[in-house]
Coordinates of C-alpha atoms in Angstrom, one line a residue:
M28 CA 5.7 43.1 21.0
N29 CA 4.1 41.5 17.9
A30 CA 2.5 38.3 16.8
L31 CA 2.5 37.4 13.1
I32 CA -0.2 35.1 11.9
S33 CA -0.3 33.6 8.4
V34 CA -2.2 30.3 8.1
S35 CA -3.9 28.3 5.3
D36 CA -5.8 26.2 7.8
K37 CA -7.8 28.7 9.9
T38 CA -9.1 26.3 12.4
G39 CA -9.1 27.9 15.9
I40 CA -7.1 30.9 14.7
V41 CA -9.6 33.6 15.9
E42 CA -9.6 32.2 19.4
L43 CA -5.8 32.2 19.5
A44 CA -5.6 35.7 18.1
R45 CA -8.0 36.9 20.8
A46 CA -5.7 35.4 23.5
L47 CA -2.6 37.0 21.9
H48 CA -4.3 40.4 21.6
A49 CA -5.5 40.1 25.3
S50 CA -1.8 39.5 26.3
G51 CA -0.8 42.8 24.8
L52 CA 0.6 41.5 21.5
K53 CA 0.0 43.6 18.3
L54 CA -1.4 41.4 15.6
L55 CA 0.2 41.2 12.1
S56 CA -1.2 39.1 9.4
T57 CA -1.4 38.5 5.6
G58 CA -4.2 38.3 3.1
G59 CA -7.2 36.1 4.0
T60 CA -6.1 35.7 7.6
A61 CA -6.0 39.4 8.1
K62 CA -9.5 39.8 6.7
L63 CA -10.8 37.0 8.9
L64 CA -9.3 38.6 12.1
A65 CA -10.7 42.0 11.1
D66 CA -14.1 40.6 10.4
N67 CA -14.1 39.2 13.9
G68 CA -13.4 42.6 15.4
L69 CA -9.7 42.2 16.1
P70 CA -7.2 45.0 15.4
V71 CA -4.8 43.7 12.8
T72 CA -2.0 45.3 10.6
E73 CA -1.3 43.8 7.2
V74 CA 2.3 42.6 6.8
A75 CA 2.5 44.7 3.6
E76 CA 1.8 47.8 5.6
M77 CA 4.4 46.9 8.1
T78 CA 7.1 46.1 5.6
G79 CA 6.2 49.0 3.2
F80 CA 6.3 46.5 0.4
P81 CA 3.2 45.0 -1.3
E82 CA 2.6 41.3 -1.9
M83 CA 3.7 40.4 -5.4
L84 CA 4.0 37.5 -7.9
D85 CA 0.5 36.2 -7.0
G86 CA 1.4 36.0 -3.3
R87 CA 4.7 34.2 -3.9
V88 CA 6.5 37.0 -2.2
K89 CA 4.9 38.6 0.8
T90 CA 6.9 37.7 4.0
L91 CA 10.4 37.4 2.5
H92 CA 11.5 40.7 3.9
P93 CA 14.1 41.9 6.4
K94 CA 11.4 43.5 8.6
V95 CA 9.9 40.0 9.0
H96 CA 13.0 38.0 9.4
G97 CA 14.9 40.6 11.3
G98 CA 12.1 40.7 13.8
L99 CA 12.1 37.0 14.1
L100 CA 15.9 36.3 14.2
A101 CA 17.1 39.2 16.4
R102 CA 18.5 38.0 19.8
R103 CA 17.0 40.2 22.5
D104 CA 20.1 39.5 24.8
L105 CA 22.6 41.0 22.3
P106 CA 22.8 44.8 22.3
A107 CA 24.2 44.8 18.8
H108 CA 21.1 42.9 17.4
M109 CA 18.7 45.3 19.2
A110 CA 20.7 48.3 18.0
A111 CA 20.4 47.0 14.4
L112 CA 16.7 46.7 14.7
A113 CA 16.4 50.2 16.0
E114 CA 18.6 51.6 13.2
H115 CA 16.4 50.0 10.6
Q116 CA 13.1 50.6 12.4
I117 CA 12.3 46.9 12.8
D118 CA 10.0 45.7 15.5
T119 CA 10.5 42.3 17.2
I120 CA 8.1 39.5 16.3
D121 CA 7.6 37.5 19.5
V122 CA 5.0 34.9 18.3
L123 CA 4.7 33.4 14.9
V124 CA 1.7 31.3 13.9
V125 CA 2.1 29.6 10.5
N126 CA 0.7 26.4 8.9
L127 CA 2.0 25.6 5.5
Y128 CA 0.3 25.3 2.1
P129 CA -1.4 21.9 2.0
F130 CA 1.1 20.2 -0.3
E131 CA 0.5 16.7 1.1
A132 CA -3.3 16.9 0.7
T133 CA -2.9 18.4 -2.8
V134 CA -0.7 15.7 -4.2
A135 CA -2.9 13.0 -2.6
Q136 CA -5.8 14.0 -4.8
A137 CA -6.5 12.0 -7.8
G138 CA -5.4 13.8 -11.0
C139 CA -3.3 16.4 -9.2
T140 CA -1.4 18.3 -11.9
L141 CA 2.3 19.2 -11.7
E142 CA 1.2 22.9 -11.7
D143 CA -1.1 22.4 -8.7
A144 CA 1.7 20.6 -6.8
I145 CA 4.3 23.3 -7.5
E146 CA 1.9 26.1 -6.5
N147 CA 1.3 24.4 -3.2
I148 CA 5.0 24.4 -2.3
D149 CA 5.2 27.0 0.5
I150 CA 8.4 29.2 0.5
G151 CA 7.7 32.1 2.8
G152 CA 6.1 29.9 5.5
P153 CA 9.0 27.5 6.0
A154 CA 11.4 30.4 5.9
M155 CA 9.6 32.2 8.7
V156 CA 9.2 29.0 10.7
R157 CA 12.9 28.2 10.5
S158 CA 13.8 31.7 11.6
A159 CA 11.4 31.7 14.5
A160 CA 12.4 28.1 15.6
K161 CA 16.1 28.9 15.5
N162 CA 15.4 31.9 17.8
W163 CA 13.2 29.9 20.2
K164 CA 14.6 31.6 23.3
D165 CA 12.8 34.8 22.2
V166 CA 10.1 33.6 19.8
A167 CA 7.2 31.1 20.2
V168 CA 6.4 29.4 16.9
L169 CA 3.1 27.5 16.4
T170 CA 2.7 25.3 13.3
D171 CA -0.4 23.3 14.1
A172 CA -3.9 24.1 15.5
S173 CA -3.4 21.3 18.1
Q174 CA -0.9 23.6 19.9
Y175 CA -3.2 26.5 20.3
A176 CA -5.0 25.4 23.5
G177 CA -1.8 24.9 25.5
V178 CA -0.5 28.3 24.5
I179 CA -3.8 30.0 25.3
A180 CA -3.8 28.4 28.7
E181 CA -0.2 29.6 29.4
L182 CA -1.0 33.1 28.2
Q183 CA -4.1 33.3 30.5
A184 CA -2.3 31.8 33.5
E185 CA 1.2 33.4 33.2
G186 CA 0.8 36.2 30.6
K187 CA 3.6 34.7 28.5
V188 CA 4.7 31.5 26.8
S189 CA 7.3 29.6 29.0
G190 CA 10.8 28.8 27.8
R191 CA 10.0 25.0 28.0
T192 CA 7.0 25.5 25.8
R193 CA 9.0 27.6 23.3
L194 CA 11.6 24.9 23.0
A195 CA 9.0 22.2 22.5
L196 CA 7.3 24.3 19.8
S197 CA 10.7 24.9 18.1
I198 CA 11.4 21.2 18.0
A199 CA 7.9 20.6 16.6
A200 CA 8.4 23.3 14.0
F201 CA 11.7 21.8 12.7
N202 CA 9.9 18.4 12.6
R203 CA 7.1 19.9 10.6
I204 CA 9.6 21.4 8.1
S205 CA 11.4 18.1 7.8
Q206 CA 8.0 16.3 7.1
Y207 CA 7.0 18.9 4.6
D208 CA 10.3 18.9 2.7
G209 CA 10.3 15.0 2.7
A210 CA 6.8 15.0 1.2
I211 CA 7.9 17.4 -1.6
S212 CA 11.1 15.3 -2.2
D213 CA 9.1 12.0 -2.4
Y214 CA 6.6 13.5 -4.9
L215 CA 9.1 15.3 -7.1
S216 CA 11.6 12.5 -7.2
A217 CA 8.9 10.0 -8.2
I218 CA 8.1 11.9 -11.4
A219 CA 9.0 9.8 -14.4
L220 CA 11.1 11.9 -16.8
G221 CA 11.4 9.2 -19.5
D222 CA 9.3 11.2 -21.9
G223 CA 10.7 14.6 -20.9
V224 CA 9.3 17.3 -18.7
P225 CA 5.6 16.6 -17.9
A226 CA 3.0 19.2 -18.9
G227 CA 2.1 21.4 -16.0
D228 CA -1.6 21.0 -16.6
A229 CA -1.5 17.2 -16.5
A230 CA -1.1 14.7 -13.8
P231 CA 2.5 13.4 -14.1
V232 CA 3.3 9.7 -14.2
L233 CA 4.8 8.8 -10.8
D234 CA 7.2 5.9 -10.3
L235 CA 6.2 3.5 -7.6
F236 CA 9.6 3.9 -6.0
P237 CA 10.9 7.5 -5.8
G238 CA 14.5 8.4 -6.5
Q239 CA 14.8 9.3 -2.8
S240 CA 12.8 7.7 0.0
N241 CA 12.2 9.9 3.0
G242 CA 10.9 8.0 5.9
R243 CA 8.8 10.1 8.3
F244 CA 8.0 8.4 11.6
V245 CA 6.7 9.8 14.9
K246 CA 7.8 8.4 18.2
V247 CA 5.0 6.8 20.1
Q248 CA 6.9 5.6 23.2
D249 CA 10.1 4.2 24.6
L250 CA 10.1 0.5 25.3
R251 CA 11.7 -1.2 28.3
Y252 CA 14.0 -3.0 26.0
G253 CA 14.2 -4.6 22.5
E254 CA 14.0 -8.3 21.5
N255 CA 16.4 -9.0 24.3
A256 CA 17.1 -7.3 27.6
H257 CA 20.5 -5.9 26.5
Q258 CA 18.9 -4.0 23.5
Q259 CA 17.2 -0.6 23.7
A260 CA 14.0 0.1 21.7
A261 CA 11.2 2.5 20.9
L262 CA 8.0 2.4 19.0
Y263 CA 7.4 4.8 16.1
R264 CA 4.4 5.2 13.8
D265 CA 4.0 6.5 10.3
L266 CA 3.3 10.2 10.1
Y267 CA -0.1 9.3 8.5
P268 CA -0.9 5.8 9.9
A269 CA -3.2 3.6 7.9
P270 CA -6.7 3.3 9.5
G271 CA -7.1 0.0 11.4
S272 CA -3.4 -0.5 11.9
L273 CA -1.9 -1.6 15.2
V274 CA -0.3 1.8 16.0
T275 CA -3.8 3.3 16.2
A276 CA -4.7 1.0 19.1
R277 CA -6.1 2.2 22.4
Q278 CA -4.8 0.2 25.4
L279 CA -7.6 -0.3 27.8
Q280 CA -5.7 -2.2 30.5
G281 CA -2.6 -4.1 31.2
K282 CA 1.2 -3.8 31.5
E283 CA 3.2 -1.7 29.1
L284 CA 3.7 -3.4 25.7
S285 CA 7.1 -4.9 25.0
Y286 CA 9.0 -4.9 21.7
N287 CA 8.1 -8.6 21.2
N288 CA 4.5 -8.0 22.2
I289 CA 4.2 -5.3 19.5
A290 CA 5.8 -7.4 16.8
D291 CA 3.7 -10.4 17.6
A292 CA 0.5 -8.3 18.0
D293 CA 1.1 -6.8 14.5
A294 CA 1.4 -10.3 13.0
A295 CA -1.9 -11.4 14.7
W296 CA -3.8 -8.3 13.8
E297 CA -2.8 -8.2 10.2
C298 CA -3.9 -11.8 9.8
V299 CA -7.2 -11.6 11.6
K300 CA -8.4 -8.4 9.9
S301 CA -8.0 -10.2 6.5
F302 CA -11.1 -12.3 7.3
S303 CA -14.7 -11.2 6.8
P304 CA -16.6 -13.7 9.1
P305 CA -15.9 -13.6 12.9
A306 CA -12.3 -14.8 13.2
C307 CA -9.6 -15.5 15.8
V308 CA -5.9 -15.6 15.4
I309 CA -3.5 -16.8 18.1
V310 CA 0.2 -15.9 17.5
K311 CA 3.4 -17.1 19.1
H312 CA 6.8 -15.9 18.1
A313 CA 5.4 -14.1 15.0
N314 CA 3.7 -17.2 13.6
P315 CA 0.0 -18.1 13.8
C316 CA -0.4 -21.2 15.9
G317 CA -4.2 -21.2 15.6
V318 CA -6.6 -19.6 13.2
A319 CA -10.3 -20.1 12.8
V320 CA -13.6 -18.6 11.7
G321 CA -16.9 -19.2 13.4
A322 CA -20.4 -17.9 13.9
H323 CA -19.3 -15.7 16.8
A324 CA -16.2 -14.8 18.8
L325 CA -16.5 -17.8 21.2
E326 CA -16.6 -20.4 18.4
A327 CA -13.8 -18.7 16.5
Y328 CA -11.6 -18.6 19.6
S329 CA -12.4 -22.2 20.7
K330 CA -11.5 -23.6 17.3
A331 CA -8.3 -21.6 17.0
F332 CA -7.2 -22.7 20.5
Q333 CA -7.7 -26.4 19.6
T334 CA -5.0 -26.2 16.9
D335 CA -2.1 -25.9 19.3
P336 CA -3.1 -25.4 23.0
T337 CA 0.6 -25.8 24.1
S338 CA 1.9 -23.0 21.9
A339 CA -1.2 -20.8 22.7
F340 CA 0.1 -20.5 26.3
G341 CA 1.4 -17.0 26.7
G342 CA 0.3 -16.1 23.1
I343 CA -1.2 -13.1 21.4
I344 CA -4.9 -13.3 20.6
A345 CA -6.7 -11.2 18.0
L346 CA -10.3 -11.1 17.0
N347 CA -12.0 -9.2 14.2
T348 CA -15.3 -9.0 16.0
V349 CA -16.5 -7.5 19.3
L350 CA -15.4 -9.7 22.2
D351 CA -18.4 -10.6 24.4
E352 CA -18.6 -12.1 27.9
A353 CA -18.9 -15.7 26.8
A354 CA -15.7 -15.5 24.7
A355 CA -13.9 -13.5 27.4
Q356 CA -14.6 -16.1 30.1
Q357 CA -13.2 -18.8 27.9
I358 CA -10.1 -16.8 26.9
A359 CA -9.5 -15.9 30.6
K360 CA -8.9 -19.5 31.4
Q361 CA -5.5 -19.4 29.6
F362 CA -2.4 -17.3 30.1
V363 CA -2.5 -14.5 27.4
E364 CA -0.1 -11.7 26.9
V365 CA -2.1 -9.4 24.6
L366 CA -5.8 -9.5 23.6
M367 CA -7.0 -7.4 20.6
A368 CA -10.4 -6.7 19.1
P369 CA -12.3 -3.9 17.4
G370 CA -14.5 -3.7 20.5
F371 CA -15.3 -5.2 23.9
T372 CA -18.5 -5.4 25.8
A373 CA -18.6 -4.0 29.4
E374 CA -19.1 -7.5 30.6
A375 CA -16.1 -8.8 28.7
L376 CA -13.9 -6.1 30.2
E377 CA -15.2 -7.0 33.7
V378 CA -14.0 -10.6 33.2
F379 CA -10.4 -9.3 32.8
K380 CA -10.4 -6.8 35.6
S381 CA -8.8 -9.2 37.9
K382 CA -6.1 -10.1 35.3
V383 CA -4.4 -6.7 35.5
N384 CA -1.4 -7.8 33.5
V385 CA -3.3 -8.8 30.4
R386 CA -2.8 -6.1 27.8
I387 CA -6.1 -5.3 26.1
L388 CA -6.1 -3.3 22.9
Q389 CA -9.0 -1.9 21.0
I390 CA -8.4 -1.2 17.4
D391 CA -11.1 0.3 15.1
L392 CA -11.3 -1.6 11.9
P393 CA -11.4 0.4 8.6
K394 CA -14.9 1.4 7.7
G395 CA -16.7 1.1 4.4
G396 CA -14.5 -1.6 3.0
E397 CA -11.4 0.7 3.2
R398 CA -8.1 -1.2 3.3
P399 CA -4.8 0.3 4.2
W400 CA -3.2 -0.8 1.0
D401 CA -5.7 1.3 -0.9
Q402 CA -3.3 4.1 -0.2
G403 CA -1.2 2.6 -3.0
R404 CA 2.3 3.9 -3.2
N405 CA 2.1 5.2 0.4
F406 CA 1.8 1.7 1.8
M407 CA 5.1 -0.2 1.6
D408 CA 6.8 -3.0 3.4
M409 CA 10.2 -2.0 4.6
K410 CA 13.1 -4.2 5.9
R411 CA 16.3 -2.7 7.3
I412 CA 19.6 -4.1 6.0
G413 CA 23.1 -3.0 6.7
S414 CA 23.3 0.7 5.6
G415 CA 20.1 0.4 3.6
I416 CA 16.5 -0.6 3.3
L417 CA 14.5 -2.9 1.1
L418 CA 11.1 -1.5 0.0
Q419 CA 8.3 -3.5 -1.6
T420 CA 4.6 -3.2 -2.1
A421 CA 2.6 -5.0 0.6
D422 CA 1.7 -8.7 0.0
N423 CA -2.0 -8.0 -0.4
H424 CA -3.0 -10.4 -3.2
E425 CA -6.3 -11.9 -2.5
L426 CA -7.3 -15.3 -4.0
T427 CA -10.8 -16.1 -5.3
L428 CA -12.4 -19.3 -6.5
A429 CA -12.1 -18.0 -10.0
D430 CA -8.3 -17.8 -9.6
L431 CA -7.9 -21.5 -8.8
K432 CA -6.6 -23.8 -11.5
V433 CA -7.3 -27.5 -10.8
V434 CA -4.5 -29.6 -12.2
T435 CA -5.5 -33.1 -11.1
T436 CA -8.1 -35.6 -12.3
R437 CA -9.9 -35.4 -9.0
Q438 CA -11.8 -32.2 -8.5
P439 CA -12.1 -30.5 -5.1
T440 CA -15.5 -30.6 -3.4
A441 CA -17.3 -27.3 -2.6
E442 CA -16.3 -27.7 1.1
E443 CA -12.6 -28.3 0.2
L444 CA -12.6 -25.2 -2.0
N445 CA -13.7 -23.1 0.9
D446 CA -11.1 -24.6 3.1
L447 CA -8.5 -24.1 0.4
L448 CA -9.1 -20.4 0.4
F449 CA -9.0 -20.3 4.2
A450 CA -5.8 -22.2 4.3
W451 CA -4.2 -20.1 1.6
K452 CA -5.0 -16.9 3.5
V453 CA -3.5 -18.3 6.7
A454 CA -0.3 -19.5 4.9
K455 CA 0.3 -15.9 3.8
Y456 CA 1.0 -14.9 7.4
V457 CA 3.1 -18.0 8.3
K458 CA 6.9 -17.7 8.1
S459 CA 8.4 -19.6 5.1
N460 CA 8.6 -22.4 4.5
A461 CA 4.9 -22.6 5.4
I462 CA 2.7 -25.7 5.4
V463 CA -0.8 -25.3 6.8
F464 CA -3.4 -28.1 7.3
C465 CA -7.1 -26.9 7.6
K466 CA -10.6 -28.2 7.8
G467 CA -13.9 -26.7 8.6
G468 CA -12.6 -23.1 8.8
M469 CA -9.9 -23.8 11.3
T470 CA -6.2 -24.7 11.2
M471 CA -5.4 -28.3 12.2
G472 CA -1.6 -28.1 12.0
V473 CA 0.9 -25.4 11.2
G474 CA 4.5 -25.9 10.1
A475 CA 6.5 -22.7 9.9
G476 CA 9.9 -21.2 9.3
Q477 CA 11.9 -24.3 8.4
M478 CA 14.8 -24.4 6.0
S479 CA 13.1 -27.4 4.3
R480 CA 9.5 -27.5 3.1
L481 CA 9.6 -31.2 3.9
D482 CA 10.4 -30.5 7.5
S483 CA 7.6 -28.0 7.7
A484 CA 5.2 -30.6 6.5
R485 CA 6.4 -33.1 9.1
I486 CA 6.2 -30.5 11.9
A487 CA 2.6 -29.5 10.9
S488 CA 1.5 -33.1 11.2
I489 CA 3.4 -33.6 14.5
K490 CA 1.7 -30.5 15.9
A491 CA -1.7 -31.9 14.9
G492 CA -0.9 -35.2 16.7
H493 CA 0.1 -33.4 19.9
A494 CA -3.2 -31.5 19.8
Q495 CA -5.1 -34.8 19.2
L496 CA -6.5 -33.6 15.9
S497 CA -7.2 -35.9 13.1
L498 CA -5.8 -34.7 9.7
A499 CA -8.1 -37.1 7.8
G500 CA -9.9 -35.2 5.1
T501 CA -7.9 -32.0 5.6
V502 CA -6.7 -29.6 2.9
V503 CA -3.1 -28.3 2.9
A504 CA -1.7 -24.9 1.7
S505 CA 2.0 -24.6 0.8
D506 CA 3.2 -21.0 0.5
A507 CA 5.5 -22.0 -2.4
F508 CA 5.7 -24.9 -4.9
F509 CA 6.7 -28.4 -4.0
P510 CA 10.1 -28.9 -5.6
F511 CA 9.7 -32.7 -5.3
R512 CA 6.9 -35.1 -4.7
D513 CA 8.2 -36.0 -1.2
G514 CA 6.5 -33.1 0.5
L515 CA 3.2 -34.0 -1.1
D516 CA 3.6 -37.6 0.0
V517 CA 4.1 -36.4 3.6
V518 CA 0.9 -34.4 3.8
V519 CA -1.2 -37.1 2.0
D520 CA 0.2 -39.7 4.4
A521 CA -1.0 -37.5 7.2
G522 CA -4.5 -37.5 5.8
A523 CA -4.8 -34.5 3.4
T524 CA -7.1 -35.0 0.5
C525 CA -6.6 -31.6 -1.3
V526 CA -3.6 -29.4 -1.7
I527 CA -3.1 -25.8 -2.9
Q528 CA 0.2 -24.5 -4.0
P529 CA 1.5 -21.8 -6.4
G530 CA 2.9 -24.2 -9.1
G531 CA 5.8 -23.0 -11.3
S532 CA 8.4 -25.7 -10.5
M533 CA 10.4 -27.5 -13.2
R534 CA 8.9 -30.7 -11.7
D535 CA 5.3 -29.6 -11.5
Q536 CA 4.2 -32.5 -13.7
E537 CA 6.0 -34.9 -11.4
V538 CA 4.1 -33.6 -8.4
I539 CA 0.8 -33.5 -10.3
D540 CA 1.3 -37.2 -11.3
A541 CA 2.0 -38.0 -7.7
A542 CA -1.3 -36.3 -6.7
N543 CA -3.2 -38.3 -9.3
E544 CA -1.4 -41.5 -8.1
R545 CA -2.5 -40.8 -4.5
G546 CA -6.0 -39.8 -5.5
V547 CA -6.0 -36.3 -4.1
A548 CA -7.0 -33.0 -5.7
M549 CA -4.5 -30.3 -6.3
V550 CA -5.0 -26.7 -7.4
F551 CA -2.5 -24.0 -8.4
S552 CA -2.9 -20.5 -7.1
G553 CA -0.3 -19.0 -9.5
V554 CA 1.1 -16.7 -6.8
R555 CA 3.6 -17.3 -4.0
H556 CA 3.5 -16.0 -0.4
F557 CA 7.0 -16.1 1.0
R558 CA 7.2 -14.4 4.4
H559 CA 10.7 -13.9 5.7

């Protein structure tokens, strides 16, 4: 019995090889891996010695040989297969350990040349993996260092790898080949060929959207049901999830997350992590119903809750700062479905121990200013449509004071400017048409998801009235331009003194004139934030 080991990532390989050798397997290997094993006192035979054919073409051809693939593919239960091996003096290969050339890591490096990319496309490795995975009943195939410990434990306990484990390893192997080929396809089909074949020693120009998009998602868990009880659902994550994203969360307590919990939690988390000061976001049905910043978690939560206490019932709460006992005690007074933060004090967790159904998620925020969208073309928004998908870059435009264009006679005050930026950030996460009243770093009224911008404005002011909040002196953010002055009149009648909107309407001047007539300030952002 033989084990063939050929790895680029040599993490843990010596320990695995020792376990294989101790189980009576003869070790076969290639190049640097063979040297490493020999240097660690393990008896190892080079593949070239076994095949009787040297490595050639700078290592491009070394395992593409009948003595390798015959040993992997032969079915031990078929006498004809075993007779063919004997006739051609081919030994069985019972364990294959392969991890592939680091193509994904290579093309992720800035300035990666086409030559570097091509030379990191593995040929022999995937061929061997496919052969071994196809013949899983007789061959165990390991494609990742994370699998070594489990196999070592089985070898030490049973002296062999179980059939269940071999099948699981086969499935993982085919998944790995799919991921690998998908990455190669994504990269190569993104190469812009407008100016001909790119030079091999230069980094090629890559189109933002490749000619073929190969989604690669890993199942995290089955869900009890989807949006409704008659729908089935499961949660998947990106193969390489962005740091600080919801799918990286650790659930510290509470019931299993539902489909709607996850969708709403993502909306809350994406919104709250866009703020730098301590912030709290409360979401209900995918829309923020309260957002605020404060000096600490308690103040941020208290202000966010004031916006719409009715809608906050049974909501999703996210904070971008560690939740302490004081904030936890206040939050625990309301019915909450999911509570998220980058950290929780021991005292805060103790507060929720008796509320066993509350789902508490800890999500580590990106460090060092890293943002998920810094991954560029790897970070896309995707929407499923009938027999297709829509892909777009993420809406990560960030507005600064320097970007604002004041278009009215009245100038915003310094306090209003700060609230305008706050309101604009919130509006980005509210379903269109979005109208958001804010003051003092908190939302005062939110109108979301209406077919008419005018209705959104009315609903936002009605919400503020129900929460007994005065809109006098508030600022308003509109995610798209006011097509007529009527929407402006509604928010000014409610008490707003300053408005931010993208501009760009044919009737911009009409709306500007109305703002001057009403004595309010208006600024244009120059960008729109539709969220459908």
